[in-house]
Coordinates of C-alpha atoms in Angstrom, one line a residue:
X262 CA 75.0 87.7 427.0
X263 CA 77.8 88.2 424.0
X264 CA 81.4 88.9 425.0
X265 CA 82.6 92.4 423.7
X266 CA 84.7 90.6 421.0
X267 CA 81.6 88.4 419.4
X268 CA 79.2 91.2 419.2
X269 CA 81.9 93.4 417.7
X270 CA 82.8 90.7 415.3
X271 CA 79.0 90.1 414.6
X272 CA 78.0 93.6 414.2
X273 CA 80.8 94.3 411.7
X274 CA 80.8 91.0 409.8
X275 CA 84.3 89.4 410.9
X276 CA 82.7 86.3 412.0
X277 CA 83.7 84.6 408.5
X278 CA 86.9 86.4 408.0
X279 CA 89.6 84.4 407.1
X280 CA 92.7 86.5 408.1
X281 CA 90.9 88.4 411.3
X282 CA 93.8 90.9 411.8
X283 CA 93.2 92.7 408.3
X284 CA 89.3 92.5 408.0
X285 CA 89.2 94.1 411.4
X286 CA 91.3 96.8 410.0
X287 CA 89.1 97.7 406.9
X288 CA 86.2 98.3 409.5
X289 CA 87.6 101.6 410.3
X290 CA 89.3 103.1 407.4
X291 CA 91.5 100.9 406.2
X292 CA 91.4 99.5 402.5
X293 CA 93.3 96.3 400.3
X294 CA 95.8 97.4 397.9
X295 CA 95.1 96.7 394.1
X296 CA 96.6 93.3 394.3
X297 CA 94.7 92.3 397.3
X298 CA 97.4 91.4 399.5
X299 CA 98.5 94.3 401.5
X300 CA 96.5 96.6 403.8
X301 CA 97.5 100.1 403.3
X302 CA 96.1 103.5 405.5
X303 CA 95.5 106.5 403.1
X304 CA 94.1 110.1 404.4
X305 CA 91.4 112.0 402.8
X306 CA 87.3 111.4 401.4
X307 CA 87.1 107.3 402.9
X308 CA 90.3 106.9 404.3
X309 CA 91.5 106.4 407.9
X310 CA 90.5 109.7 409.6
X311 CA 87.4 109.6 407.8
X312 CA 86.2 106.4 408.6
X313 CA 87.5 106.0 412.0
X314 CA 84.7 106.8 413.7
X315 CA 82.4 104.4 411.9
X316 CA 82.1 102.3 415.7
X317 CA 83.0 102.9 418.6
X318 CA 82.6 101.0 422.2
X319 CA 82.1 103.1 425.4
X320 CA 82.7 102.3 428.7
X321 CA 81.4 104.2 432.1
X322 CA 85.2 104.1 433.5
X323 CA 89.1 103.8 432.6
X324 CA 89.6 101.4 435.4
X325 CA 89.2 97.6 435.8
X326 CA 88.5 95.0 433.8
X327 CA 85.6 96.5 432.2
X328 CA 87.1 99.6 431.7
X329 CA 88.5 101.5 428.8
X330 CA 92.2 100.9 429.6
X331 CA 91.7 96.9 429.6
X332 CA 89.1 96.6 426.4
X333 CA 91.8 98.7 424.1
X334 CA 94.9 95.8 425.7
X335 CA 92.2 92.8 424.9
X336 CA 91.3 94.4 421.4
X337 CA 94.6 95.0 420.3
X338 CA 95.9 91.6 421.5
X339 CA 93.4 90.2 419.3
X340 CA 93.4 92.1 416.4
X341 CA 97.0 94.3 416.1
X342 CA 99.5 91.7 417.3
X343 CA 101.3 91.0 413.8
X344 CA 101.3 94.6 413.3
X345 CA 103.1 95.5 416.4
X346 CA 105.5 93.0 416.3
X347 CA 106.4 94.3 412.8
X348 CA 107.0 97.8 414.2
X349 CA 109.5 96.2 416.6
X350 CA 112.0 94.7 413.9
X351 CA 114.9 96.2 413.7
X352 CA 115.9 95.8 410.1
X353 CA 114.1 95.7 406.7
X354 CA 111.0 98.3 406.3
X355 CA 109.1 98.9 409.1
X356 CA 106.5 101.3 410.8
X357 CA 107.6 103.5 413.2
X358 CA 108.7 102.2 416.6
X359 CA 105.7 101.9 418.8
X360 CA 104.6 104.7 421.2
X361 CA 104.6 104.8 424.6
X362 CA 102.9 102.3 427.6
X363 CA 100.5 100.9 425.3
X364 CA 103.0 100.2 422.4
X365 CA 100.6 102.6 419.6
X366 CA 101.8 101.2 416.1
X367 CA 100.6 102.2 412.7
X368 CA 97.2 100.9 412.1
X369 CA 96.1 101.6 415.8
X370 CA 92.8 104.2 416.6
X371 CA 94.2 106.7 418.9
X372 CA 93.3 109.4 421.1
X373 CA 94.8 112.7 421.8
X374 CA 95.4 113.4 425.3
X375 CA 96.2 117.2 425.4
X376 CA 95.7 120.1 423.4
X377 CA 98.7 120.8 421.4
X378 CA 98.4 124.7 420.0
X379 CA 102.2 124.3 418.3
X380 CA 101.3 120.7 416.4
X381 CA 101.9 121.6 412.7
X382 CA 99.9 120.2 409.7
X383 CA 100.9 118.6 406.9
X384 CA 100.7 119.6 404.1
X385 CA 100.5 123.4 405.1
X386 CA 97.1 124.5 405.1
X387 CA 95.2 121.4 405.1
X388 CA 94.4 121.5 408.7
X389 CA 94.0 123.5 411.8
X390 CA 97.5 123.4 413.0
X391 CA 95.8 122.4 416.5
X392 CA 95.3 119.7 417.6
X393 CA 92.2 119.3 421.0
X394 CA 92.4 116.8 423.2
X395 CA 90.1 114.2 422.8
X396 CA 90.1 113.8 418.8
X397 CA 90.2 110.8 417.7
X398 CA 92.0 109.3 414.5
X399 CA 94.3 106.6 413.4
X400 CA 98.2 106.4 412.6
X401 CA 98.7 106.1 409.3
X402 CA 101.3 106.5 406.7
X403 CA 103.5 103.4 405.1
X404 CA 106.2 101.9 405.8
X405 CA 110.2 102.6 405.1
X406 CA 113.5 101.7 406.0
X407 CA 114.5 104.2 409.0
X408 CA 111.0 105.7 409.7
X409 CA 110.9 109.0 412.5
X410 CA 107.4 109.9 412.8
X411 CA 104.2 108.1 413.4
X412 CA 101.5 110.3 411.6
X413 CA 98.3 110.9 412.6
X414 CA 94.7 111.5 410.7
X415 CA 92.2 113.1 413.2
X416 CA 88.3 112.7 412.3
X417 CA 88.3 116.6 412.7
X418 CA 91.0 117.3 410.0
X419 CA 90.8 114.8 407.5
X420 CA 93.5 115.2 404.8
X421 CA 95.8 116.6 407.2
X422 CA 98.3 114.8 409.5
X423 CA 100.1 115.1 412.7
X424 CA 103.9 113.9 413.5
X425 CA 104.8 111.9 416.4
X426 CA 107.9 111.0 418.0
X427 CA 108.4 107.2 418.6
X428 CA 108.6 107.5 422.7
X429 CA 108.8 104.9 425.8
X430 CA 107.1 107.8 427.6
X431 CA 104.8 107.1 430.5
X432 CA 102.8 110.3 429.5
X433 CA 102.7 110.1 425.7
X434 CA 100.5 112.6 424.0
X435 CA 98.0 109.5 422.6
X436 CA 96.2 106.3 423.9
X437 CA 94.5 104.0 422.2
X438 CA 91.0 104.7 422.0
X439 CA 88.5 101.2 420.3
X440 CA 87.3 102.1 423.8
X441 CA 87.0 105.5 425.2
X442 CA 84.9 106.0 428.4
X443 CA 81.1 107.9 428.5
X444 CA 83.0 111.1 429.3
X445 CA 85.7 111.4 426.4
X446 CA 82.7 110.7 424.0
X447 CA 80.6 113.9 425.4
X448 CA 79.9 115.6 421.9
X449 CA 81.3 113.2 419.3
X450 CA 79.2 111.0 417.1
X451 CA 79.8 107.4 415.8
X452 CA 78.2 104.9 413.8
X453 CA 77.2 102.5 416.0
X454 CA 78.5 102.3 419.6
X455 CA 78.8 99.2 421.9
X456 CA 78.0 100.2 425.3
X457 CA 79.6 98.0 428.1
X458 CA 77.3 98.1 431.4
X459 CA 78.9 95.4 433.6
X460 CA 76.9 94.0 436.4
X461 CA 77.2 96.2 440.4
X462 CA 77.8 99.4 438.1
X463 CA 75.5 102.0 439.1
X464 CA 75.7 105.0 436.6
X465 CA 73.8 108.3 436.5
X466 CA 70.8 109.2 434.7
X467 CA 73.1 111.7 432.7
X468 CA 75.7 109.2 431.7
X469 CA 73.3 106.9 430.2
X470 CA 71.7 109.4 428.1
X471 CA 74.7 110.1 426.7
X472 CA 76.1 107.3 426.1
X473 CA 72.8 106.0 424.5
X474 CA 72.9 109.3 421.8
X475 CA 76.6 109.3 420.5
X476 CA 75.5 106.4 417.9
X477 CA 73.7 107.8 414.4
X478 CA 72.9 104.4 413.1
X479 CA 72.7 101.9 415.8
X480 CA 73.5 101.0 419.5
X481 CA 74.8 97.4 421.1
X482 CA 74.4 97.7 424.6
X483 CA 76.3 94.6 426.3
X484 CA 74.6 94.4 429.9
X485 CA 75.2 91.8 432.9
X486 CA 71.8 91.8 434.1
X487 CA 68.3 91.7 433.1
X488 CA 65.7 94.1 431.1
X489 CA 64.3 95.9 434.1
X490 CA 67.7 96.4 435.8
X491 CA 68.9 98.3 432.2
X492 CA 65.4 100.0 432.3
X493 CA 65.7 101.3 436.3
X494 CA 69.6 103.0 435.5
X495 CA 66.9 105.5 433.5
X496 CA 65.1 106.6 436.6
X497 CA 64.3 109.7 438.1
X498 CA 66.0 109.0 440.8
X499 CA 69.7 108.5 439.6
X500 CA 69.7 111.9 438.0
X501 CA 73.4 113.1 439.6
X502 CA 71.8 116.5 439.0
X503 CA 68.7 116.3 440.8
X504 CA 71.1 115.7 443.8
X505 CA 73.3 119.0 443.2
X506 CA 72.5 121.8 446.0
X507 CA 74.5 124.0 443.9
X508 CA 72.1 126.3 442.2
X509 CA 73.0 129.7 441.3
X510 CA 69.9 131.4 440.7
X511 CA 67.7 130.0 443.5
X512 CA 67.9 128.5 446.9
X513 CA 68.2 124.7 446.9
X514 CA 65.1 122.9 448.7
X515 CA 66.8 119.8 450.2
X516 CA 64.4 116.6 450.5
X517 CA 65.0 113.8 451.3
X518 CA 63.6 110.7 449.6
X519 CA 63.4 106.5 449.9
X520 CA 65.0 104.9 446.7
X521 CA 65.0 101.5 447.0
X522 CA 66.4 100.5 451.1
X523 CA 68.3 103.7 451.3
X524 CA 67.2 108.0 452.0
X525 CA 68.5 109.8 448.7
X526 CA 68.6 113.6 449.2
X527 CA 67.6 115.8 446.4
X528 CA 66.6 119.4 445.3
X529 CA 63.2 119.9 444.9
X530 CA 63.6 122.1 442.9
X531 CA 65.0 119.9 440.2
X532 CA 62.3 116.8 440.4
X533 CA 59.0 115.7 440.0
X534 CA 57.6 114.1 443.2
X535 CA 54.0 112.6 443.0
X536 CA 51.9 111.4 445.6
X537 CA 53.9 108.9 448.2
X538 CA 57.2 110.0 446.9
X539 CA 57.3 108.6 443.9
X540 CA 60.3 110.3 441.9
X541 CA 58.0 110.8 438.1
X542 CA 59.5 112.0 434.7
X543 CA 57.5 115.3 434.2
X544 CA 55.1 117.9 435.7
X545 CA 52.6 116.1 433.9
X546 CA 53.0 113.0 435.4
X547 CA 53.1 114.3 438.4
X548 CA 48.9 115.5 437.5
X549 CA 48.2 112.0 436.4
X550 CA 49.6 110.8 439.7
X551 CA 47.6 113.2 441.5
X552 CA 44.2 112.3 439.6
X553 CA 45.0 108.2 440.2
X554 CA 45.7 108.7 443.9
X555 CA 42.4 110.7 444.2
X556 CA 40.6 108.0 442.3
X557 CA 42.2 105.0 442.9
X558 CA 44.2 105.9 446.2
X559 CA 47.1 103.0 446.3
X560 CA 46.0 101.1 444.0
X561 CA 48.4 102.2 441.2
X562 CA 51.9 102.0 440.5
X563 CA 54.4 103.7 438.3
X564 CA 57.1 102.2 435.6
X565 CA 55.8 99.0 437.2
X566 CA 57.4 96.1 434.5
X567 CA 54.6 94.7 432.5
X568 CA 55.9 91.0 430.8
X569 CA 53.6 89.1 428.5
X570 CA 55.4 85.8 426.1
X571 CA 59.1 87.2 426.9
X572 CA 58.1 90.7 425.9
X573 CA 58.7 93.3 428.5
X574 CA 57.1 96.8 428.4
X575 CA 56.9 99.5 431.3
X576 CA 53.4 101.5 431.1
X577 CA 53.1 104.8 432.5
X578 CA 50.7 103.9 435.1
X579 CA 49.3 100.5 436.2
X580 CA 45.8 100.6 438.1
X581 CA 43.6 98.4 439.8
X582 CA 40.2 99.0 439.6
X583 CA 37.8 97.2 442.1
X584 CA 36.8 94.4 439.9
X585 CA 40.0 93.4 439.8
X586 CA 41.0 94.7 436.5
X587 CA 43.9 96.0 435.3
X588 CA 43.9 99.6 433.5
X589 CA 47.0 100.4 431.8
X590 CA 47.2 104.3 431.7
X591 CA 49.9 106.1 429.6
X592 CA 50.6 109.5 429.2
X593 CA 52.2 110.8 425.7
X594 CA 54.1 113.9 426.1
X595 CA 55.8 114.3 423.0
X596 CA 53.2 113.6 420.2
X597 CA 54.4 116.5 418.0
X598 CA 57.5 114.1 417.5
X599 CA 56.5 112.1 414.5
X600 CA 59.0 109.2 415.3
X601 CA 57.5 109.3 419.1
X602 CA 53.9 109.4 417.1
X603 CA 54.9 106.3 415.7
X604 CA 56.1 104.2 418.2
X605 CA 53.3 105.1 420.6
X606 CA 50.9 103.3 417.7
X607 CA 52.8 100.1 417.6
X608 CA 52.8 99.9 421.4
X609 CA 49.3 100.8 421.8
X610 CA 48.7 97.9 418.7
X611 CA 51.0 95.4 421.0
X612 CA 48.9 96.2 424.1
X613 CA 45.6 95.5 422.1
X614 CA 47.1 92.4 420.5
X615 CA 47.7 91.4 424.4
X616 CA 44.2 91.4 425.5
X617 CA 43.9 95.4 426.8
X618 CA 40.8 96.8 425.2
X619 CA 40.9 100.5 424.5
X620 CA 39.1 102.9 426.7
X621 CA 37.1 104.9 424.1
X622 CA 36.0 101.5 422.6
X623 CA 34.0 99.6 425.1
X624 CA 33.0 97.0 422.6
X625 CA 36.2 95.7 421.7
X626 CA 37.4 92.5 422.4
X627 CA 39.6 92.2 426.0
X628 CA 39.9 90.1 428.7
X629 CA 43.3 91.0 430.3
X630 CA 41.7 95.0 431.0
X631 CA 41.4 98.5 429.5
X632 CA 44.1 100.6 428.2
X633 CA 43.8 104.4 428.4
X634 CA 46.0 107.5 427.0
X635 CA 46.0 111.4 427.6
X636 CA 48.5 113.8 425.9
X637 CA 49.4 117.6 426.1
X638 CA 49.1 118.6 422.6
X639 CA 46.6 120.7 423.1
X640 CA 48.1 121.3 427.0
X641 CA 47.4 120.7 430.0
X642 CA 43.5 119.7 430.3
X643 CA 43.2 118.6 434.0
X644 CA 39.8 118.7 434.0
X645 CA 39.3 116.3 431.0
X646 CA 42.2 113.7 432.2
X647 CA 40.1 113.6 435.3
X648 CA 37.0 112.7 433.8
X649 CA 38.4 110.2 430.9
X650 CA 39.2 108.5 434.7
X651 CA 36.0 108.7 436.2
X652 CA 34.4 107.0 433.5
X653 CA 37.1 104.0 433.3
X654 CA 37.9 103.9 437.2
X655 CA 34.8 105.3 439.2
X656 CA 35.1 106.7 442.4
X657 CA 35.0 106.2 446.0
X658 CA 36.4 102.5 445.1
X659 CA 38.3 100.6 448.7
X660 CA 41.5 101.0 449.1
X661 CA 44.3 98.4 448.8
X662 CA 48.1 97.9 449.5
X663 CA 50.0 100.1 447.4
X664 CA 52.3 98.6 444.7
X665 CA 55.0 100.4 443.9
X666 CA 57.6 99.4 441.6
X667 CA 61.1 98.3 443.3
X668 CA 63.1 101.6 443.9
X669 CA 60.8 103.9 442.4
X670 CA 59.8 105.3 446.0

C-alpha cells in the first residue's frame, strides 16, 4: 500500500516537480507570479479560498499517528518548512509571525476552531462578518516589513478575509487542517479525498459513509488490510445506530446478536435480521433470505467474497444447489438509479464473462453455475421471486452445513 505522502504526490502530479514546496502550494489555490519565480496567495474567483478545498485527506481520529494532528506535522514538515522558517526572521519582509502550537504561517490550510460572531470582514460587505467553526481556508496575503495580522480566505466567503493575531497560544482560534478527521468534514465537499483506514481501526457503518461521500470527483482510500476487510467495515452490523436504545417515538426491542466471536446488542427495530441471524441490508433481503432458507435451507450464504484472477466481487446471495453448483443470486434494489442501472450491467457482463450462465438463458454457455436477479421496480412480487427459485434451485434438496460469511452472523 502507498504512504499518505506518495499517493498525495501521485494523485496531484508532484511526483516530477522540481521545487516540491511550491508545486504543492499551487494544488490548493496558490498561483506563480508573472515572472515565474514567486508564489503569491490572492483571494477571489480561483484563488486561495476558492481552491482550497480542491483535496482533502480524512482521518477517523485526531489522535495517534494516523490521526489528523500527526498527518498536518508530517505534511507540513514536508512541504511548508522554507515557508515557516521565513515567517520566523526577524528582519527584512516577512509574513506574519507564526500562530500558535502548530506554528500556522502564511501559505498554510487552516481550520477555524470556534464560531466567532464579532470577526469583521474585509473589505466591508464582502463577507458574512461571521466566521463558524469548522470552515476551512488558507492564510493569505503578502509579505511586508512589520506585518500584524495573518489573513484568512474561508471557502465559505471567498473575496473576503479574516485578521489574526500572531499568538504562542495553546488554544489559538485555527489548526491546520491538510487533514481534518470524518467528523469536522460532516457536510463539506472536496475534490478528491484521501481516506486513511489504518489497520485494528474499527469504524462505524455511519462514518464510512461519510467519509466515502465528501469527495465530488474522486476518492483514494489508503487501507492496511485487504479487500474484504475494507468491504466488512460496510456491514449491517457496525451500524452505531442500529445499537442506539434511544428511540423517541417507540420502545426499543433489544436483541442480541453473534457478530463475528462476540454477542452485539441491537434494536430490532432498526435492522434487518434474516433467517439464522444474519444482519441483511434491506426488508427485501430479508424475503430473499426467507425464500433461500425455505429452498435451499443452509446451503446459502450472504456477502460471501466471490474472487476470480485477482478480481474480488461480493454477490447478494451465494447458493448451493444439490449438484453441486453454484447459483449466484443478486437482488437490485435501486434500478430506477440510472448509474446503479449501469453498473449492475457491467457486473452481470463480468459474472457471465466468468463462467455464470444466466438463469432466463438455459442455453448459454457456463460451467462455473447460473446467475439469477430479482428487483422491486415493480415492488415487492414474493410470489414470483419464489418461483424464479423453484425453477433454478428445486425443492425438497438435503441439507448441508451452512456457510456463512466471517462476521456476518
Amino acid at each position: 500500500m502507498p504512504t499518505l505522502i506518495q499517493a498525495i504526490e501521485a494523485e496531484l502530479g508532484l511526483e516530477d516537480a522540481a521545487d516540491l514546496e511550491p508545486a504543492f502550494k499551487l494544488t490548493y489555490g496558490a498561483h506563480l507570479s508573472d515572472d515565474g519565480k514567486w508564489v503569491n496567495w490572492s483571494t477571489g474567483d480561483g484563488g486561495a479560498g476558492d481552491r482550497c478545498e480542491d483535496w482533502q485527506v480524512l482521518s477517523p481520529t485526531r489522535s495517534r499517528v494516523f490521526g489528523t494532528v500527526e498527518l498536518n506535522r508530517m505534511i507540513k514538515q514536508r512541504y511548508r518548512s522554507s515557508d515557516l522558517q521565513w515567517a520566523e526572521n526577524r528582519w527584512n519582509y516577512r509574513p506574519p509571525k507564526p500562530i500558535g502550537p502548530e506554528r500556522i504561517v502564511m501559505g498554510d490550510k487552516v481550520m477555524q476552531t470556534r464560531n466567532d460572531s464579532r470577526a469583521k470582514a474585509y473589505p466591508d460587505g464582502a463577507g458574512m462578518n461571521y466566521v463558524a467553526n469548522g470552515e476551512i481556508g488558507v492564510v493569505v496575503g503578502r509579505a511586508s516589513k512589520s506585518p500584524n495580522f495573518a489573513n484568512v480566505e474561508f471557502s465559505s466567503q471567498v473575496g473576503a478575509t479574516y485578521g489574526y493575531r500572531p499568538s504562542t497560544s495553546d488554544d489559538p482560534p485555527l489548526e491546520l487542517a491538510w487533514a481534518v478527521t470524518v467528523h469536522k468534514s460532516q457536510g463539506s465537499e472536496f475534490g478528491v479525498t484521501f481516506l486513511v483506514l489504518p489497520a485494528g481501526v474499527v469504524v462505524s457503518r455511519e462514518l464510512l459513509y461519510t467519509a466515502l461521500t465528501r469527495q465530488t470527483r474522486k476518492v483514494v482510500i489508503l487501507h492496511e488490510g485487504t479487500v474484504d476487510q475494507l468491504f466488512e467495515l460496510a456491514s449491517p452490523a457496525l451500524s452505531e445506530t442500529a445499537r442506539r436504545m434511544t428511540d423517541l417515538f417507540r420502545k426499543p426491542a433489544p436483541r442480541e446478536l453473534t457478530v463475528g466471536d462476540a454477542m452485539r446488542k441491537f434494536d430490532a427495530n432498526l435492522i434487518h435480521v434474516a433467517p439464522g441471524g444474519v444482519l441483511v441490508r434491506s426488508k427485501n433481503e430479508v424475503i430473499v433470505a426467507s425464500i433461500l432458507q425455505s429452498l435451499a435451507p443452509d446451503r446459502w450464504s450472504y456477502e460471501r467474497p466471490l474472487s476470480i484472477d485477482g478480481v474480488t466481487k461480493y454477490p447478494d446471495f451465494m447458493i448451493e444447489t444439490p449438484s453441486g453448483d453454484e447459483v449466484i443470486w443478486e437482488h437490485l434494489g435501486m434500478m430506477s438509479n440510472p448509474k446503479y442501472a449501469a453498473d449492475w450491467e457491467a457486473k452481470k457482463v463480468w459474472y457471465i464473462a466468468q463462467g455464470y450462465r444466466p438463469y432466463d438463458d438455459p442455453e448459454a454457455p457456463g460451467d462455473r453455475g447460473v446467475l439469477m436477479w430479482s428487483d422491486d421496480s415493480s415492488g415487492v412480487d414474493q410470489p414470483a421471486w419464489e418461483s424464479m427459485a423453484r425453477k433454478v434451485l428445486g425443492a425438497g434438496a438435503p441439507r448441508r452445513a451452512a456457510k456463512k460469511a466471517a462476521g456476518r452472523r
